[in-house]
Coordinates of C-alpha atoms in Angstrom, one line a residue:
X2 CA 22.0 -13.9 9.6
X3 CA 22.3 -12.8 6.0
X4 CA 19.6 -10.9 4.1
X5 CA 17.8 -12.2 1.1
X6 CA 19.3 -9.9 -1.5
X7 CA 22.9 -10.7 -0.6
X8 CA 23.9 -7.1 -0.3
X9 CA 23.8 -4.4 2.3
X10 CA 20.1 -4.1 3.4
X11 CA 18.6 -0.7 2.8
X12 CA 15.3 0.7 4.1
X13 CA 13.4 3.9 4.2
X14 CA 14.4 6.5 6.6
X15 CA 12.7 6.3 10.0
X16 CA 12.9 10.1 10.6
X17 CA 9.8 12.2 10.1
X18 CA 9.6 13.7 6.6
X19 CA 12.2 11.4 5.1
X20 CA 11.7 9.2 2.1
X21 CA 15.0 8.1 0.7
X22 CA 16.3 4.6 1.3
X23 CA 19.3 4.5 3.6
X24 CA 21.6 1.7 4.8
X25 CA 20.1 -0.2 7.7
X26 CA 21.4 0.7 11.2
X27 CA 20.7 -1.1 14.4
X28 CA 19.4 2.0 16.0
X29 CA 16.1 3.0 14.4
X30 CA 16.8 6.6 15.1
X31 CA 19.9 6.8 13.0
X32 CA 18.5 7.2 9.6
X33 CA 19.4 9.6 6.8
X34 CA 17.1 12.6 6.5
X35 CA 15.7 13.6 3.1
X36 CA 13.1 16.1 1.9
X37 CA 9.6 14.6 1.6
X38 CA 8.3 14.6 -1.9
X39 CA 5.2 16.6 -2.6
X40 CA 2.2 14.7 -3.8
X41 CA -1.1 16.3 -4.9
X42 CA -2.9 13.2 -3.5
X43 CA -1.7 13.9 0.0
X44 CA -4.1 12.6 2.6
X45 CA -5.2 14.6 5.7
X46 CA -3.7 12.1 8.1
X47 CA -0.2 12.8 9.2
X48 CA 1.5 9.6 10.4
X49 CA 4.9 9.9 11.8
X50 CA 7.3 7.0 11.9
X51 CA 9.4 6.2 14.9
X52 CA 11.9 8.6 16.5
X53 CA 13.1 9.4 20.0
X54 CA 11.0 12.2 21.4
X55 CA 13.8 13.4 23.7
X56 CA 16.6 13.6 21.1
X57 CA 17.4 15.4 18.0
X58 CA 17.7 13.3 14.9
X59 CA 21.3 12.1 14.7
X60 CA 23.5 12.6 11.7
X61 CA 23.5 9.7 9.2
X62 CA 26.0 7.0 9.7
X63 CA 28.8 6.7 7.1
X64 CA 29.1 3.5 5.2
X65 CA 31.4 1.9 2.7
X66 CA 30.5 0.6 -0.7
X67 CA 31.9 -2.8 -1.5
X68 CA 35.5 -2.6 -2.7
X69 CA 35.9 -3.5 -6.3
X70 CA 39.1 -5.4 -7.4
X71 CA 41.2 -3.3 -9.8
X72 CA 42.5 -4.6 -13.2
X73 CA 46.2 -5.7 -13.1
X74 CA 47.5 -2.7 -15.1
X75 CA 45.7 -0.3 -12.7
X76 CA 47.1 -2.1 -9.7
X77 CA 50.6 -1.9 -11.1
X78 CA 50.1 1.9 -11.7
X79 CA 48.7 2.5 -8.2
X80 CA 51.5 0.5 -6.5
X81 CA 54.2 2.4 -8.5
X82 CA 52.6 5.8 -7.7
X83 CA 52.3 5.0 -4.0
X84 CA 55.9 3.9 -3.9
X85 CA 57.1 7.1 -5.6
X86 CA 55.1 9.2 -3.1
X87 CA 56.6 7.4 -0.2
X88 CA 60.2 7.9 -1.5
X89 CA 59.6 11.6 -2.2
X90 CA 58.1 12.1 1.3
X91 CA 61.1 10.4 2.9
X92 CA 63.5 12.7 1.0
X93 CA 61.6 15.9 2.0
X94 CA 61.6 14.7 5.6
X95 CA 65.4 14.2 5.6
X96 CA 65.9 17.7 4.1
X97 CA 63.6 19.4 6.7
X98 CA 65.3 17.6 9.6
X99 CA 68.8 18.7 8.4
X100 CA 67.8 22.3 7.7
X101 CA 65.5 22.7 10.8
X102 CA 62.6 23.5 8.5
X103 CA 59.1 23.8 9.9
X104 CA 57.8 25.5 13.1
X105 CA 59.3 24.3 16.3
X106 CA 56.8 22.9 18.8
X107 CA 53.9 23.0 16.3
X108 CA 51.2 20.3 16.8
X109 CA 51.2 17.7 14.1
X110 CA 48.6 18.1 11.4
X111 CA 46.0 15.3 11.3
X112 CA 44.4 14.7 7.9
X113 CA 40.7 14.1 8.0
X114 CA 39.5 10.5 7.5
X115 CA 38.4 9.9 4.0
X116 CA 34.7 10.0 3.4
X117 CA 33.1 6.6 3.6
X118 CA 35.7 5.0 5.8
X119 CA 35.4 3.9 9.4
X120 CA 37.0 6.2 12.1
X121 CA 40.5 5.5 13.3
X122 CA 40.7 2.9 16.1
X123 CA 42.3 5.5 18.3
X124 CA 39.3 7.8 18.0
X125 CA 37.0 7.6 21.0
X126 CA 33.8 5.9 20.0
X127 CA 30.5 7.4 21.1
X128 CA 29.1 5.3 24.0
X129 CA 25.9 3.5 23.3
X130 CA 22.8 4.9 24.9
X131 CA 21.4 2.4 27.3
X132 CA 17.9 1.3 26.4
X133 CA 15.4 -1.5 27.2
X134 CA 13.9 -1.1 23.7
X135 CA 16.0 -3.5 21.7
X136 CA 14.5 -5.7 19.0
X137 CA 17.5 -8.2 18.9
X138 CA 18.0 -7.7 15.1
X139 CA 21.4 -6.9 13.9
X140 CA 22.0 -4.0 11.6
X141 CA 22.7 -6.1 8.5
X142 CA 19.7 -8.4 9.1
X143 CA 16.9 -6.0 8.4
X144 CA 14.8 -6.8 5.3
X145 CA 14.5 -4.2 2.5
X146 CA 11.9 -1.5 2.4
X147 CA 8.3 -2.3 1.7
X148 CA 6.4 -0.5 -1.1
X149 CA 4.9 2.7 0.3
X150 CA 1.2 2.5 1.3
X151 CA 0.8 6.1 0.1
X152 CA 1.1 9.6 1.5
X153 CA 0.4 9.8 5.2
X154 CA 1.5 6.3 6.1
X155 CA 4.7 5.4 7.9
X156 CA 7.7 3.9 6.2
X157 CA 8.0 0.1 6.8
X158 CA 10.1 -2.9 5.9
X159 CA 9.1 -6.1 4.1
X160 CA 8.0 -8.7 6.6
X161 CA 10.0 -11.9 6.7
X162 CA 9.1 -15.1 8.5
X163 CA 12.3 -15.1 10.6
X164 CA 11.3 -11.7 12.2
X165 CA 8.6 -13.6 14.1
X166 CA 11.4 -15.4 16.0
X167 CA 12.3 -12.0 17.7
X168 CA 8.8 -11.0 18.6
X169 CA 8.1 -10.8 22.4
X170 CA 6.5 -8.7 25.1
X171 CA 7.9 -5.3 23.9
X172 CA 6.6 -5.8 20.3
X173 CA 3.4 -4.1 19.2
X174 CA 0.7 -4.6 16.6
X175 CA -0.3 -1.2 15.0
X176 CA -3.1 -0.3 12.6
X177 CA -3.3 3.0 10.7
X178 CA -6.3 4.3 8.8
X179 CA -6.6 7.6 7.0
X180 CA -9.8 9.5 7.1
X181 CA -11.0 12.6 5.2
X182 CA -13.6 14.3 7.5
X183 CA -14.8 16.6 4.7
X184 CA -15.4 13.9 2.1
X185 CA -16.1 11.3 4.7
X186 CA -13.8 8.9 2.8
X187 CA -11.2 6.6 4.2
X188 CA -7.9 5.6 2.7
X189 CA -6.3 2.1 2.9
X190 CA -6.0 0.5 6.3
X191 CA -2.6 -1.0 7.0
X192 CA -1.5 -3.3 9.9
X193 CA 2.1 -3.2 11.0
X194 CA 4.3 -5.2 13.3
X195 CA 6.3 -2.7 15.4
X196 CA 9.6 -3.6 17.0
X197 CA 10.6 -1.9 20.3
X198 CA 13.2 0.1 18.3
X199 CA 10.4 1.6 16.2
X200 CA 11.0 -0.3 13.1
X201 CA 7.7 -1.2 11.3
X202 CA 7.1 -4.3 9.3
X203 CA 4.3 -4.2 6.7
X204 CA 1.9 -7.1 7.5
X205 CA -1.5 -6.6 5.9
X206 CA -3.6 -4.2 3.9
X207 CA -7.3 -4.3 4.6
X208 CA -9.4 -3.1 1.8
X209 CA -12.8 -2.0 3.2
X210 CA -13.8 1.0 1.0
X211 CA -15.4 3.8 3.0
X212 CA -14.4 2.3 6.4
X213 CA -11.5 2.5 8.9
X214 CA -10.2 -0.3 11.1
X215 CA -8.6 -0.7 14.5
X216 CA -6.8 -3.8 15.7
X217 CA -8.6 -5.0 18.9
X218 CA -7.0 -8.3 19.7
X219 CA -3.8 -10.2 18.8
X220 CA -3.8 -14.0 18.7
X221 CA -0.1 -14.3 19.0
X222 CA 0.0 -18.1 18.9
X223 CA -1.9 -18.2 15.6
X224 CA -0.3 -15.0 14.2
X225 CA -3.7 -13.6 13.6
X226 CA -5.6 -10.5 14.8
X227 CA -9.1 -9.3 15.1
X228 CA -10.1 -5.9 13.9
X229 CA -13.1 -3.6 14.3
X230 CA -14.3 -2.1 11.0
X231 CA -16.2 1.2 11.3
X232 CA -18.1 2.6 8.3
X233 CA -17.8 6.3 7.5
X234 CA -21.3 6.4 6.0
X235 CA -23.7 9.1 7.3
X236 CA -26.6 6.8 6.6
X237 CA -25.2 3.6 8.0
X238 CA -22.3 4.0 10.5
X239 CA -22.2 0.4 11.4
X240 CA -19.4 -1.6 13.0
X241 CA -18.2 -5.0 11.9
X242 CA -15.6 -7.6 13.0
X243 CA -13.0 -9.6 11.0
X244 CA -10.2 -12.0 11.5
X245 CA -6.9 -11.1 9.7
X246 CA -4.2 -13.6 9.0
X247 CA -1.0 -11.7 9.7
X248 CA 1.1 -14.0 7.5
X249 CA -1.1 -14.2 4.4
X250 CA -3.1 -11.0 4.8
X251 CA -6.4 -12.9 4.3
X252 CA -9.4 -11.2 5.9
X253 CA -12.4 -13.3 7.1
X254 CA -15.5 -11.3 8.2
X255 CA -17.3 -12.2 11.5
X256 CA -21.0 -12.9 11.3
X257 CA -23.4 -14.6 13.7
X258 CA -26.6 -16.5 12.9
X259 CA -29.6 -14.9 14.7
X260 CA -33.3 -15.6 14.8
X261 CA -33.9 -13.1 11.9
X262 CA -30.9 -14.1 9.8
X263 CA -27.3 -13.0 9.9
X264 CA -26.0 -10.3 12.3
X265 CA -25.9 -6.8 10.8
X266 CA -23.6 -5.3 13.3
X267 CA -20.7 -6.8 15.4
X268 CA -19.0 -4.8 18.1
X269 CA -15.9 -5.6 20.1
X270 CA -16.2 -5.5 23.9
X271 CA -13.1 -7.2 25.4
X272 CA -10.2 -9.6 24.8
X273 CA -8.5 -11.2 27.8
X274 CA -4.8 -11.9 27.9
X275 CA -5.6 -15.2 29.4
X276 CA -7.7 -16.2 26.4
X277 CA -11.3 -15.4 25.4
X278 CA -13.0 -12.5 23.6
X279 CA -16.5 -11.0 24.0
X280 CA -18.4 -9.3 21.2
X281 CA -22.0 -8.1 20.9
X282 CA -24.2 -8.6 17.8
X283 CA -27.3 -7.0 16.6
X284 CA -29.7 -8.1 13.8
X285 CA -30.7 -5.9 10.9
X286 CA -33.9 -4.7 12.6
X287 CA -32.3 -4.1 16.0
X288 CA -34.8 -6.5 17.4
X289 CA -32.3 -8.9 18.8
X290 CA -29.0 -8.1 20.5
X291 CA -26.8 -10.6 22.2
X292 CA -23.2 -11.4 23.4
X293 CA -20.9 -13.9 21.7
X294 CA -17.7 -15.3 23.4
X295 CA -14.8 -16.8 21.5
X296 CA -12.2 -19.1 22.9
X297 CA -9.5 -21.1 21.2
X298 CA -10.9 -24.4 22.5
X299 CA -14.6 -23.8 21.9
X300 CA -14.8 -21.2 19.1
X301 CA -17.9 -18.9 19.2
X302 CA -20.6 -19.5 21.8
X303 CA -23.4 -17.3 23.2
X304 CA -22.7 -15.7 26.5
X305 CA -24.6 -13.7 29.2
X306 CA -27.8 -15.3 27.9
X307 CA -30.1 -14.4 30.8
X308 CA -33.0 -12.3 29.4
X309 CA -32.7 -9.7 32.2
X310 CA -29.1 -8.7 31.3
X311 CA -29.2 -5.5 29.4
X312 CA -27.1 -5.8 26.2
X313 CA -26.7 -2.0 26.0
X314 CA -24.8 -1.4 29.2
X315 CA -21.8 -3.7 29.0
X316 CA -18.4 -2.2 29.7
X317 CA -14.9 -3.8 30.2
X318 CA -11.9 -3.0 32.3
X319 CA -8.8 -1.8 30.5
X320 CA -7.1 -5.2 30.2
X321 CA -10.3 -6.9 28.9
X322 CA -10.3 -9.5 31.7
X323 CA -13.7 -8.5 33.1
X324 CA -17.0 -7.2 31.6
X325 CA -19.8 -5.8 33.7
X326 CA -23.4 -5.1 32.7
X327 CA -26.6 -3.9 34.4
X328 CA -29.7 -6.0 34.8
X329 CA -32.9 -4.4 33.4
X330 CA -34.6 -2.4 36.2
X331 CA -38.1 -3.0 37.5
X332 CA -39.2 0.0 35.4
X333 CA -38.3 -1.8 32.2
X334 CA -41.6 -3.5 31.4
X335 CA -41.2 -6.8 29.6
X336 CA -37.5 -7.2 30.4
X337 CA -37.3 -7.1 34.2
X338 CA -37.0 -10.2 36.4
X339 CA -37.2 -11.1 40.1
X340 CA -33.5 -10.2 40.3
X341 CA -34.0 -6.6 39.0
X342 CA -33.5 -3.5 41.1
X343 CA -35.4 -0.3 41.0
X344 CA -34.5 2.5 38.5
X345 CA -31.3 4.2 39.5
X346 CA -30.2 1.3 41.7
X347 CA -28.9 -1.3 39.2
X348 CA -28.1 -4.9 40.0
X349 CA -24.9 -5.8 38.2
X350 CA -23.5 -8.9 36.6
X351 CA -19.7 -9.3 36.5
X352 CA -18.4 -11.6 33.7
X353 CA -15.0 -13.2 33.6
X354 CA -14.0 -13.2 29.9
X355 CA -11.4 -16.0 30.1
X356 CA -13.4 -18.5 32.1
X357 CA -17.0 -17.5 31.1
X358 CA -18.1 -17.4 34.8
X359 CA -20.3 -14.7 36.1
X360 CA -21.2 -13.2 39.5
X361 CA -24.2 -11.1 40.6
X362 CA -23.5 -7.9 42.5
X363 CA -26.3 -6.3 44.4
X364 CA -24.9 -3.2 46.2
X365 CA -26.5 -1.5 49.1
X366 CA -27.5 2.0 47.8
X367 CA -28.8 3.3 51.1
X368 CA -31.9 5.3 51.7
X369 CA -34.0 6.0 48.6
X370 CA -33.8 9.6 47.5
X371 CA -33.2 11.7 44.4
X372 CA -29.9 9.9 43.7
X373 CA -29.6 8.0 40.4
X374 CA -26.8 5.6 39.8
X375 CA -25.5 3.7 36.7
X376 CA -22.6 1.5 35.7
X377 CA -19.7 3.6 34.4
X378 CA -16.5 1.5 34.5
X379 CA -14.7 -1.6 35.7
X380 CA -11.6 -1.4 37.8
X381 CA -8.4 -3.2 36.9
X382 CA -9.2 -5.6 39.7
X383 CA -12.6 -6.3 38.1
X384 CA -14.8 -4.4 40.5
X385 CA -17.8 -2.5 38.9
X386 CA -17.8 1.3 39.4
X387 CA -21.0 3.3 39.4
X388 CA -21.5 7.0 39.1
X389 CA -24.4 8.4 41.2
X390 CA -25.9 11.8 40.4
X391 CA -27.4 13.7 43.3
X392 CA -30.3 15.7 42.0
X393 CA -30.5 18.2 44.9
X394 CA -26.7 19.0 45.1
X395 CA -26.0 18.6 41.3
X396 CA -23.0 16.5 42.3
X397 CA -21.7 13.2 40.9
X398 CA -20.3 10.6 43.2
X399 CA -18.1 7.8 42.0
X400 CA -18.1 4.6 43.9
X401 CA -17.1 0.9 43.8
X402 CA -20.0 -1.5 43.9
X403 CA -19.6 -4.5 46.2
X404 CA -22.2 -7.2 46.6
X405 CA -24.3 -6.8 49.8
X406 CA -22.3 -3.8 51.0
X407 CA -22.6 0.0 50.8
X408 CA -21.0 1.8 47.9
X409 CA -17.3 2.7 48.5
X410 CA -16.8 6.3 47.4
X411 CA -13.7 6.9 45.2
X412 CA -11.6 10.0 45.3
X413 CA -10.5 11.9 42.1
X414 CA -7.0 10.6 42.8
X415 CA -8.2 7.0 42.8
X416 CA -10.1 7.6 39.5
X417 CA -6.9 8.9 38.0
X418 CA -5.0 5.9 39.1
X419 CA -7.7 3.8 37.4
X420 CA -6.9 5.9 34.2
X421 CA -10.5 7.1 33.9
X422 CA -10.4 10.0 31.4
X423 CA -13.1 11.9 33.2
X424 CA -10.8 12.2 36.2
X425 CA -8.4 14.3 34.2
X426 CA -10.8 17.2 34.2
X427 CA -9.8 20.1 36.5
X428 CA -6.2 18.8 36.9
X429 CA -3.0 19.6 35.1
X430 CA -0.8 16.6 36.1
X431 CA -1.6 13.1 37.1
X432 CA 0.8 10.3 38.2
X433 CA 0.5 6.7 37.3
X434 CA 3.0 5.0 39.6
X435 CA 2.2 1.4 38.4
X436 CA 3.1 2.5 34.9
X437 CA 6.1 4.6 35.9
X438 CA 4.8 7.7 34.1
X439 CA 3.1 11.1 34.7
X440 CA 0.9 12.9 32.3
X441 CA 0.0 16.6 31.7
X442 CA -3.5 17.5 30.8
X443 CA -5.5 20.7 30.5
X444 CA -7.9 22.0 33.1
X445 CA -11.0 21.9 30.8
X446 CA -10.5 18.7 28.9
X447 CA -9.3 15.1 29.5
X448 CA -6.8 15.1 26.7
X449 CA -3.1 14.2 27.4
X450 CA -0.5 16.6 26.1
X451 CA 2.7 15.4 27.7
X452 CA 4.0 12.1 29.2
X453 CA 7.1 12.2 31.5
X454 CA 9.1 9.7 33.6
X455 CA 11.1 10.2 36.7
X456 CA 14.9 10.4 36.1
X457 CA 17.0 10.9 39.2
X458 CA 14.2 12.6 41.0
X459 CA 13.3 15.0 38.2
X460 CA 10.6 14.6 35.6
X461 CA 11.8 14.2 32.0
X462 CA 9.3 14.6 29.2
X463 CA 9.5 11.7 26.8
X464 CA 6.4 12.5 24.8
X465 CA 5.0 15.9 24.2
X466 CA 2.9 17.9 21.8
X467 CA 4.7 18.2 18.5
X468 CA 7.1 15.4 19.4
X469 CA 5.3 12.1 19.6
X470 CA 1.9 13.6 20.4
X471 CA -0.4 15.4 17.9
X472 CA -1.2 19.0 18.7
X473 CA -4.8 18.1 19.7
X474 CA -3.5 15.8 22.4
X475 CA -4.3 12.1 23.1
X476 CA -7.9 10.9 23.8
X477 CA -8.9 7.5 25.3
X478 CA -5.4 7.4 26.8
X479 CA -4.3 4.2 28.4
X480 CA -0.8 3.1 29.6
X481 CA 0.2 -0.5 30.6
X482 CA 3.4 -2.2 31.7
X483 CA 4.4 -4.7 29.0
X484 CA 7.8 -5.6 30.5
X485 CA 10.0 -4.5 33.4
X486 CA 10.7 -0.8 32.9
X487 CA 8.7 -0.7 29.7
X488 CA 5.3 0.9 29.3
X489 CA 3.0 0.9 26.2
X490 CA 0.9 4.0 25.6
X491 CA -2.3 3.6 23.6
X492 CA -4.6 6.3 22.3
X493 CA -6.8 7.0 19.4
X494 CA -4.3 9.4 17.9
X495 CA -0.9 7.7 18.7
X496 CA 0.8 4.6 19.8
X497 CA 4.2 4.7 21.6
X498 CA 6.4 2.7 23.9
X499 CA 8.5 4.1 26.7
X500 CA 11.7 2.9 28.4
X501 CA 10.8 4.4 31.9
X502 CA 14.3 3.5 33.3
X503 CA 16.3 5.4 30.7
X504 CA 13.8 8.1 29.9
X505 CA 13.4 7.1 26.2
X506 CA 10.3 6.8 24.1
X507 CA 9.5 5.7 20.5
X508 CA 6.3 6.7 18.8
X509 CA 5.2 4.1 16.2
X510 CA 2.4 6.1 14.6
X511 CA 0.6 9.3 15.1
X512 CA -2.5 10.7 13.3
X513 CA -4.2 14.0 13.2
X514 CA -7.1 12.9 11.1
X515 CA -8.0 9.2 11.2
X516 CA -7.6 6.4 13.7
X517 CA -4.7 4.4 15.2
X518 CA -5.0 1.0 16.8
X519 CA -2.4 -0.5 19.1
X520 CA -2.2 -3.9 20.9
X521 CA 0.8 -5.1 22.9
X522 CA 2.1 -8.7 22.5
X523 CA 0.3 -11.0 24.8
X524 CA -1.8 -8.2 26.3
X525 CA -5.5 -7.9 26.8
X526 CA -7.8 -5.1 25.6
X527 CA -10.9 -3.7 27.0
X528 CA -10.9 -0.3 25.4
X529 CA -13.7 -0.1 22.8
X530 CA -12.8 1.2 19.3
X531 CA -13.7 4.8 18.8
X532 CA -15.4 6.6 15.9
X533 CA -12.7 8.3 13.8
X534 CA -11.9 12.0 14.4
X535 CA -10.6 14.5 11.9
X536 CA -10.0 18.1 10.9
X537 CA -7.5 20.7 12.0
X538 CA -4.5 19.7 14.0
X539 CA -5.7 16.6 15.8
X540 CA -9.1 17.9 16.8

């Protein structure tokens, strides 16, 4: 496939700190390194483009400029000169052979290949590194570089329609927003399409002054995405939703008609891979709060409309397929119903986001005492998880809530398998077998500082602090299989993809002050957007 300009495509270097345009190569790691220009407008966010965390940046590939045809008189002169050199060399060779000149047994001298030419066919070519992270685009097909979004944003290429033909399970939608924690101002928010090789394509720039964004769902069939917009204002830190056309860049705000007028706040809750999204909405006076569900077939419709369902307790599982919420307790005057449970023993409603069906879960909490339980999470299987605080022992018990049955206590190991961040306290390593990775944390915080894979029985770090992970670590960490042997890592501070078979990782974007969004192709999402962080080195 030819490029639009009719010449060798060139794009910006994909190596951190580089800015010069270089010839396109098929491997996103092989790019020419150049000094990053200084700019007094530099933003506090540091966003690093893709590179392999386990390897040093390779030397730039050599390339040839197109050969120009020489005028006839220069061709004649060149041919004559070359013929003379050949005759002279033959005469000298005969003289040396007759006189025994030269050193006996000496190895022949090999002249170096001229700069800018391909190596000799006899030279052994470097074997290709096996990888599952291949975007299927040939080296000479990449589009040219896109205009820079400014200091602190990754280098990207211009998006072309034909690139969509290559998009599949190992592709990712990434959003990057700068944030100045001192001035409480936000830079432009940019949405990129990331290939599994780490090549970014510039899709849309969202202009919401004073706010940052995160992509929360990807409507792959429509080539659209929904975003959560978070205001940086001290006085009005609201959240809003919007639909972005990834082909045109058009942004349509989400608003719901309520009893008192239009919704003032819209908050993302979940997006199921099987179809369906759930959002919550609040009016300007915070007197009405409700759930709104979207499907491709039915558009927006109200959900979880029972008056006894608390709109403040909803929480989703990681893949966004299930949302659970508490019913108001008997102690909540004016809101309780005949279905309500006593304070500390909540009755739960489990909602399937794709189908819109719901199930009531009334666990058996056992003898009444000084224990107080509340909904805390939802497992990948869709089971609600409660945390119960024992007043006398000052201990917290985690348990799965099952309708009509006693609580099933969960071990710390089970919580880690569910990728609950609180389970990373008091441990240094945790294995996620289903995702093919292990993580390293600190004893006193749930941040992730290293990600490794098993390679021949030994762990190999593919992401670590300073190489794919900001120095402050990763918060709200979540890893999911997106293809056989390929795992997508999402966090507030970074987005990366890992080839767990060949121990290779690519970091799409990483921020130390701001927010990163990350959604895999065809994947669900139940991780709520977070308020942006900032200051220092990732803290």
